[in-house]
Amino acid sequence: MTISDSTTTFRNKTVVQYDPDSAFDPSPDVVYRLALDYDDARKMPELIDSFLARADKATLEALVIGMWGEPYEAGADAVIAALASHAPQLPALRALFIGDMTYEECEISWIVQGNYKPLLDAFPQLEELRIRGGNELTIEPFAHQNLRKFTIESGGLDQKIAQALAASSMPNLEHLELWLGADDYGFSGDVALYQQVLAQLATPTLLYLGLRDSEIADDLAAWLANEPLLATVTTLDLSLGTIGDAGAEALLNGTQLGNLKRLDLSHHYISPANQDKLRALPFDVVLADPQEEDQYDGEGHRYVAVGE
């Protein structure tokens, strides 16, 4: 699976592509997506300036940033700096998605990201931050009182990011979503590290936990099935990864899943017998997109859904 479509909804609003060369009627009912073509002479900071000169800055609630020229070479630091420079004029901004790119624009593991400290410092009122791409991504330990949704989508998440999150504070967090990916594309870390992350970030408000696209999905399931910190979580999302029967059996025997309303295991390697058992659990279990293990030299090989 690859990311083949741009985001269509964000902050529960329809995403609309911003065209700087067309008439513009700012609407509070949509979220605008700013993106450049490869042959565009403009730079993303210029496009941001152009958009904000026409938008209602006092009421702008959300913004999506797509391709910023050549994202496989030029990182997001200039984008972050441009957004941060406008922060005093954006009092209503609550949600940002930086890196909304399809595979045709830039494969997820090729996206060169940046350092998010200036952005987090500049927008203390931010409630949702979604980042796509883990290449050269820098997250320093931070404290943010208002973040409710925090997402990093990557084909391989470096352990330094998880270590920083394990030293951060988001006391009002409701939605934590991390795409761990595969070591071929930069993943490093283990279950013990993500135990530290959850121990730090599990709040009484946490309703959604997603540790997605992971090649250690079986190990994650074995831990989470008996993790008391899952007490408030109503959605556990282990989709896009390599979970198989070992993880399924751990979840079937779990002692800490009683408050779940939804368990997402889409893109899985679970046998039909265990799929039937999972469907009998007293909450919604999503088992879409079953995979077959490729056989090579008698060994099964599993793949995360989104890598390169």
Coordinates of N, CA and C in Angstrom, one line a residue, residues 56-222:
D56 N -8.5 35.3 6.2 CA -8.9 36.0 7.5 C -8.1 35.4 8.6
K57 N -7.0 36.0 8.8 CA -6.0 35.5 9.8 C -6.6 35.4 11.2
A58 N -7.5 36.3 11.6 CA -8.0 36.3 12.9 C -8.9 35.1 13.2
T59 N -9.4 34.4 12.1 CA -10.3 33.3 12.4 C -9.8 32.0 11.8
L60 N -8.7 32.0 11.1 CA -8.1 30.8 10.5 C -7.9 29.7 11.5
E61 N -8.5 28.6 11.4 CA -8.5 27.5 12.4 C -7.5 26.4 12.1
A62 N -7.4 26.1 10.8 CA -6.6 24.9 10.4 C -5.9 25.2 9.1
L63 N -4.8 24.4 8.8 CA -4.1 24.6 7.6 C -3.3 23.3 7.3
V64 N -3.3 22.9 6.0 CA -2.6 21.7 5.5 C -1.5 22.2 4.6
I65 N -0.3 21.7 4.9 CA 0.9 22.0 4.0 C 1.3 20.7 3.2
G66 N 1.2 20.8 1.9 CA 1.6 19.7 1.1 C 3.0 19.8 0.6
M67 N 3.3 19.5 -0.6 CA 4.7 19.5 -1.2 C 5.2 20.9 -1.2
W68 N 6.4 21.0 -0.7 CA 7.1 22.3 -0.6 C 8.3 22.4 -1.6
G69 N 8.0 22.0 -2.9 CA 9.0 22.1 -3.9 C 9.7 20.8 -4.1
E70 N 10.8 20.5 -3.5 CA 11.6 19.3 -3.6 C 11.8 18.7 -2.2
P71 N 10.8 18.1 -1.7 CA 10.8 17.7 -0.2 C 11.8 16.6 0.0
Y72 N 12.3 15.9 -1.0 CA 13.3 14.9 -0.8 C 14.7 15.5 -0.7
E73 N 14.8 16.8 -0.9 CA 16.1 17.4 -0.8 C 16.0 18.6 0.3
A74 N 15.0 19.4 0.1 CA 14.8 20.6 1.0 C 13.8 20.2 2.1
G75 N 14.3 20.4 3.4 CA 13.5 20.0 4.5 C 12.4 21.0 4.8
A76 N 11.7 20.8 5.9 CA 10.6 21.6 6.3 C 10.9 22.7 7.2
D77 N 12.2 22.9 7.5 CA 12.6 24.0 8.5 C 12.1 25.4 8.0
A78 N 12.2 25.7 6.7 CA 11.8 27.0 6.2 C 10.3 27.1 6.3
V79 N 9.6 26.0 6.1 CA 8.1 26.0 6.2 C 7.7 26.3 7.7
I80 N 8.4 25.6 8.6 CA 8.1 25.8 10.0 C 8.4 27.2 10.4
A81 N 9.6 27.8 10.0 CA 9.9 29.1 10.3 C 8.9 30.1 9.8
A82 N 8.4 29.9 8.5 CA 7.4 30.8 8.0 C 6.1 30.8 8.8
L83 N 5.7 29.6 9.1 CA 4.5 29.5 9.9 C 4.6 30.2 11.3
A84 N 5.8 29.9 11.9 CA 6.0 30.5 13.3 C 6.1 32.0 13.2
S85 N 6.6 32.6 12.1 CA 6.7 34.0 12.0 C 5.4 34.7 12.0
H86 N 4.3 34.0 11.5 CA 3.0 34.5 11.5 C 2.2 34.2 12.7
A87 N 2.7 33.5 13.7 CA 1.9 33.1 14.8 C 1.2 34.2 15.5
P88 N 1.8 35.4 15.7 CA 1.1 36.4 16.5 C -0.2 36.9 15.7
Q89 N -0.3 36.7 14.4 CA -1.4 37.1 13.7 C -2.5 35.9 13.5
L90 N -2.2 34.8 14.1 CA -3.0 33.6 13.9 C -3.6 33.1 15.2
P91 N -4.3 33.9 15.9 CA -4.8 33.5 17.3 C -5.7 32.3 17.3
A92 N -6.4 32.1 16.2 CA -7.4 31.0 16.2 C -6.9 29.7 15.7
L93 N -5.6 29.7 15.2 CA -5.1 28.5 14.6 C -5.0 27.3 15.6
R94 N -5.7 26.2 15.3 CA -5.7 25.1 16.2 C -5.2 23.8 15.6
A95 N -5.0 23.7 14.3 CA -4.6 22.4 13.7 C -3.7 22.6 12.5
L96 N -2.6 21.9 12.5 CA -1.7 21.9 11.4 C -1.3 20.5 10.9
F97 N -1.3 20.3 9.6 CA -0.8 19.1 9.0 C 0.3 19.4 8.1
I98 N 1.5 19.0 8.4 CA 2.7 19.4 7.6 C 3.3 18.1 6.9
G99 N 3.2 18.0 5.6 CA 3.7 16.9 4.8 C 2.6 16.1 4.1
D100 N 1.5 16.7 3.8 CA 0.4 15.9 3.1 C 0.8 15.7 1.7
M101 N 1.5 14.6 1.4 CA 2.0 14.3 0.1 C 1.7 12.8 -0.3
T102 N 1.3 12.6 -1.5 CA 1.1 11.3 -2.0 C 2.5 10.7 -2.4
Y103 N 2.5 9.4 -2.7 CA 3.7 8.7 -3.1 C 4.3 9.3 -4.5
E104 N 3.3 9.8 -5.3 CA 3.8 10.4 -6.6 C 4.5 11.7 -6.4
E105 N 4.1 12.4 -5.3 CA 4.8 13.7 -5.0 C 6.1 13.4 -4.3
C106 N 6.1 12.5 -3.3 CA 7.3 12.1 -2.5 C 7.0 10.9 -1.7
E107 N 7.7 9.9 -1.8 CA 7.5 8.7 -0.9 C 7.7 9.1 0.5
I108 N 6.9 8.5 1.4 CA 6.9 8.9 2.8 C 8.3 8.9 3.5
S109 N 9.1 7.9 3.1 CA 10.4 7.9 3.7 C 11.5 8.7 3.1
W110 N 11.1 9.4 2.0 CA 12.0 10.4 1.4 C 11.7 11.8 1.8
I111 N 10.6 12.0 2.5 CA 10.3 13.4 2.9 C 11.3 13.9 3.9
V112 N 12.0 14.9 3.6 CA 12.9 15.5 4.6 C 12.1 16.5 5.5
Q113 N 12.0 16.2 6.8 CA 11.3 17.0 7.7 C 12.1 18.0 8.3
G114 N 11.9 18.4 9.6 CA 12.6 19.5 10.2 C 12.5 19.4 11.7
N115 N 12.9 20.5 12.4 CA 12.8 20.6 13.8 C 11.5 21.4 14.2
Y116 N 10.7 20.7 15.0 CA 9.4 21.2 15.4 C 9.4 22.1 16.6
K117 N 10.5 22.3 17.3 CA 10.5 23.1 18.5 C 10.0 24.5 18.2
P118 N 10.5 25.2 17.1 CA 10.0 26.6 16.9 C 8.5 26.6 16.7
L119 N 7.9 25.6 16.1 CA 6.5 25.6 15.8 C 5.7 25.4 17.1
L120 N 6.1 24.4 17.9 CA 5.4 24.2 19.1 C 5.5 25.3 20.1
D121 N 6.7 26.0 20.1 CA 6.8 27.2 20.9 C 5.9 28.3 20.5
A122 N 5.8 28.5 19.1 CA 5.1 29.6 18.6 C 3.6 29.5 18.7
F123 N 3.1 28.2 18.8 CA 1.6 28.0 18.8 C 1.2 27.3 20.1
P124 N 1.2 27.9 21.2 CA 0.8 27.2 22.4 C -0.7 26.9 22.4
Q125 N -1.5 27.5 21.5 CA -2.9 27.2 21.5 C -3.2 26.0 20.6
L126 N -2.2 25.5 19.9 CA -2.4 24.4 18.9 C -3.0 23.2 19.6
E127 N -4.0 22.6 19.0 CA -4.7 21.4 19.5 C -4.4 20.1 18.7
E128 N -4.0 20.3 17.5 CA -3.7 19.1 16.7 C -2.5 19.4 15.8
L129 N -1.5 18.4 15.8 CA -0.4 18.5 15.0 C -0.2 17.1 14.3
R130 N -0.2 17.2 13.0 CA 0.0 15.9 12.2 C 1.2 16.1 11.3
I131 N 2.2 15.2 11.4 CA 3.4 15.3 10.7 C 3.6 14.1 9.8
R132 N 3.9 14.2 8.5 CA 4.2 13.1 7.7 C 5.6 13.1 7.2
G133 N 6.3 12.0 7.5 CA 7.7 11.9 7.1 C 8.6 11.9 8.3
G134 N 9.6 10.9 8.4 CA 10.4 10.8 9.5 C 11.9 11.1 9.2
N135 N 12.2 11.3 7.9 CA 13.6 11.6 7.5 C 14.0 13.0 8.1
E136 N 15.1 13.0 8.9 CA 15.6 14.2 9.5 C 14.6 14.9 10.4
L137 N 13.6 14.2 10.8 CA 12.6 14.8 11.8 C 13.3 15.0 13.1
T138 N 13.1 16.2 13.7 CA 13.6 16.4 15.1 C 12.5 16.9 16.0
I139 N 12.3 16.1 17.0 CA 11.4 16.5 18.1 C 12.2 16.5 19.4
E140 N 12.2 17.7 20.0 CA 12.9 17.8 21.2 C 11.9 17.7 22.3
P141 N 12.3 17.2 23.5 CA 11.3 17.1 24.6 C 10.6 18.5 24.8
F142 N 9.3 18.4 25.0 CA 8.5 19.6 25.0 C 7.3 19.5 26.0
A143 N 6.8 20.6 26.4 CA 5.5 20.6 27.2 C 4.5 21.4 26.5
H144 N 3.4 20.9 26.2 CA 2.4 21.6 25.5 C 1.0 21.4 26.1
Q145 N 0.4 22.4 26.6 CA -0.8 22.2 27.5 C -2.1 21.9 26.6
N146 N -2.1 22.3 25.4 CA -3.3 22.3 24.6 C -3.4 21.2 23.5
L147 N -2.3 20.5 23.2 CA -2.4 19.5 22.2 C -3.3 18.4 22.6
R148 N -4.2 18.1 21.7 CA -5.2 17.0 22.0 C -4.9 15.8 21.0
K149 N -4.4 16.1 19.8 CA -4.2 15.1 18.8 C -2.7 15.3 18.3
F150 N -1.9 14.2 18.4 CA -0.5 14.3 18.0 C -0.2 13.1 17.1
T151 N 0.2 13.3 15.9 CA 0.4 12.2 14.9 C 1.7 12.4 14.2
I152 N 2.5 11.3 14.1 CA 3.6 11.3 13.2 C 3.5 10.0 12.3
E153 N 3.4 10.3 11.0 CA 3.3 9.2 10.0 C 4.7 9.0 9.4
S154 N 5.2 7.8 9.5 CA 6.5 7.6 8.9 C 6.6 6.2 8.4
G155 N 7.6 6.0 7.5 CA 7.9 4.6 7.1 C 8.9 3.9 8.0
G156 N 9.5 4.7 8.9 CA 10.5 4.2 9.9 C 10.8 5.3 10.9
L157 N 10.3 5.1 12.1 CA 10.5 6.2 13.1 C 11.7 5.9 14.0
D158 N 12.6 6.9 14.0 CA 13.9 6.7 14.7 C 13.6 6.7 16.2
Q159 N 14.3 6.0 17.0 CA 14.1 5.9 18.4 C 14.3 7.2 19.1
K160 N 15.1 8.1 18.5 CA 15.3 9.5 19.1 C 14.0 10.2 19.3
I161 N 13.0 10.0 18.3 CA 11.7 10.6 18.4 C 11.0 10.1 19.6
A162 N 10.9 8.8 19.7 CA 10.2 8.2 20.8 C 10.8 8.6 22.1
Q163 N 12.2 8.7 22.2 CA 12.8 9.1 23.4 C 12.4 10.5 23.8
A164 N 12.3 11.4 22.8 CA 11.9 12.7 23.1 C 10.4 12.8 23.6
L165 N 9.6 12.0 23.0 CA 8.2 11.9 23.4 C 8.1 11.4 24.8
A166 N 9.0 10.5 25.2 CA 9.0 9.9 26.5 C 9.4 10.9 27.6
A167 N 9.9 12.0 27.1 CA 10.4 13.1 28.0 C 9.5 14.4 27.9
S168 N 8.4 14.2 27.2 CA 7.5 15.4 26.9 C 6.2 15.3 27.7
S169 N 5.5 16.4 27.6 CA 4.2 16.5 28.4 C 3.1 17.0 27.5
M170 N 2.0 16.3 27.4 CA 0.8 16.7 26.7 C -0.4 16.3 27.6
P171 N -0.7 17.1 28.7 CA -1.6 16.7 29.7 C -3.1 16.5 29.2
N172 N -3.4 17.1 28.1 CA -4.8 17.0 27.5 C -4.9 16.1 26.3
L173 N -3.9 15.3 26.1 CA -3.8 14.5 24.9 C -5.0 13.5 24.9
E174 N -5.7 13.4 23.7 CA -6.8 12.5 23.5 C -6.4 11.5 22.4
H175 N -5.5 11.8 21.5 CA -5.3 11.0 20.3 C -3.8 11.0 20.1
L176 N -3.1 9.8 20.3 CA -1.7 9.6 20.0 C -1.5 8.6 19.0
E177 N -0.9 9.0 17.8 CA -0.8 8.1 16.7 C 0.6 8.2 16.1
L178 N 1.3 7.0 16.2 CA 2.7 7.0 15.7 C 2.8 5.8 14.7
W179 N 3.3 6.1 13.5 CA 3.6 5.0 12.5 C 5.1 4.7 12.7
L180 N 5.3 3.4 13.2 CA 6.7 3.0 13.5 C 7.5 2.6 12.3
G181 N 6.8 1.9 11.4 CA 7.5 1.5 10.1 C 8.4 0.4 10.3
A182 N 9.4 0.3 9.4 CA 10.3 -0.8 9.3 C 11.8 -0.4 9.4
D183 N 12.6 -1.2 9.9 CA 14.0 -0.8 10.1 C 14.7 -0.5 8.7
D184 N 14.2 -1.1 7.6 CA 14.8 -0.8 6.3 C 14.6 0.7 6.0
Y185 N 13.6 1.3 6.6 CA 13.4 2.7 6.3 C 13.5 3.6 7.5
G186 N 14.3 3.1 8.5 CA 14.7 4.0 9.6 C 14.1 3.7 11.0
F187 N 13.3 2.7 11.1 CA 12.8 2.4 12.4 C 13.9 1.8 13.3
S188 N 13.9 2.3 14.6 CA 14.7 1.8 15.6 C 13.9 1.9 16.9
G189 N 14.2 1.0 17.9 CA 13.5 1.0 19.1 C 12.9 -0.4 19.4
D190 N 12.2 -0.5 20.5 CA 11.6 -1.7 20.9 C 10.4 -1.5 21.8
V191 N 9.8 -2.5 22.3 CA 8.6 -2.4 23.1 C 8.9 -1.6 24.4
A192 N 10.1 -1.9 25.0 CA 10.4 -1.2 26.2 C 10.4 0.3 26.0
L193 N 10.9 0.8 24.9 CA 10.9 2.3 24.6 C 9.5 2.8 24.5
Y194 N 8.6 2.1 23.9 CA 7.2 2.6 23.7 C 6.4 2.4 25.0
Q195 N 6.9 1.5 25.9 CA 6.3 1.5 27.2 C 6.6 2.8 28.0
Q196 N 7.8 3.3 27.8 CA 8.2 4.6 28.4 C 7.3 5.7 27.8
V197 N 7.1 5.7 26.5 CA 6.3 6.7 25.8 C 4.9 6.7 26.4
L198 N 4.3 5.6 26.5 CA 2.9 5.5 27.0 C 2.8 5.9 28.5
A199 N 3.8 5.5 29.2 CA 3.9 5.8 30.7 C 3.9 7.3 30.9
Q200 N 4.5 8.0 29.9 CA 4.7 9.5 30.0 C 3.4 10.2 29.5
L201 N 2.8 9.7 28.4 CA 1.8 10.4 27.7 C 0.4 9.9 27.9
A202 N 0.2 8.7 28.6 CA -1.1 8.3 28.9 C -1.7 9.2 29.9
T203 N -2.8 9.9 29.5 CA -3.5 10.8 30.4 C -4.9 10.3 30.6
P204 N -5.6 10.8 31.6 CA -7.0 10.4 31.8 C -7.9 10.8 30.6
T205 N -7.4 11.6 29.7 CA -8.2 12.0 28.5 C -7.9 11.2 27.3
L206 N -6.9 10.3 27.3 CA -6.4 9.5 26.1 C -7.5 8.5 25.7
L207 N -8.0 8.7 24.5 CA -9.1 7.8 24.0 C -8.6 6.9 22.9
Y208 N -7.7 7.4 22.1 CA -7.2 6.7 20.9 C -5.7 6.5 21.0
L209 N -5.2 5.3 20.9 CA -3.8 5.0 20.8 C -3.6 4.2 19.6
G210 N -2.7 4.7 18.7 CA -2.4 4.1 17.4 C -0.9 3.9 17.4
L211 N -0.4 2.7 17.4 CA 1.0 2.3 17.1 C 0.9 1.5 15.8
R212 N 0.9 2.2 14.7 CA 0.6 1.6 13.4 C 1.8 1.4 12.6
D213 N 1.5 0.6 11.5 CA 2.5 0.4 10.4 C 3.8 -0.2 11.0
S214 N 3.7 -1.1 12.0 CA 4.9 -1.6 12.8 C 5.2 -3.0 12.4
E215 N 6.6 -3.2 12.3 CA 7.1 -4.6 12.1 C 7.2 -5.3 13.4
I216 N 7.0 -4.6 14.5 CA 7.0 -5.3 15.8 C 5.6 -5.4 16.4
A217 N 4.6 -5.5 15.5 CA 3.2 -5.4 16.0 C 2.8 -6.6 16.9
D218 N 3.3 -7.8 16.7 CA 3.1 -8.9 17.6 C 3.5 -8.6 19.0
D219 N 4.7 -8.0 19.1 CA 5.3 -7.7 20.4 C 4.5 -6.6 21.1
L220 N 4.1 -5.6 20.3 CA 3.2 -4.5 20.8 C 1.9 -5.0 21.3
A221 N 1.3 -5.9 20.6 CA 0.0 -6.5 21.0 C 0.2 -7.3 22.3
A222 N 1.3 -8.1 22.4 CA 1.5 -8.8 23.7 C 1.6 -7.9 24.9

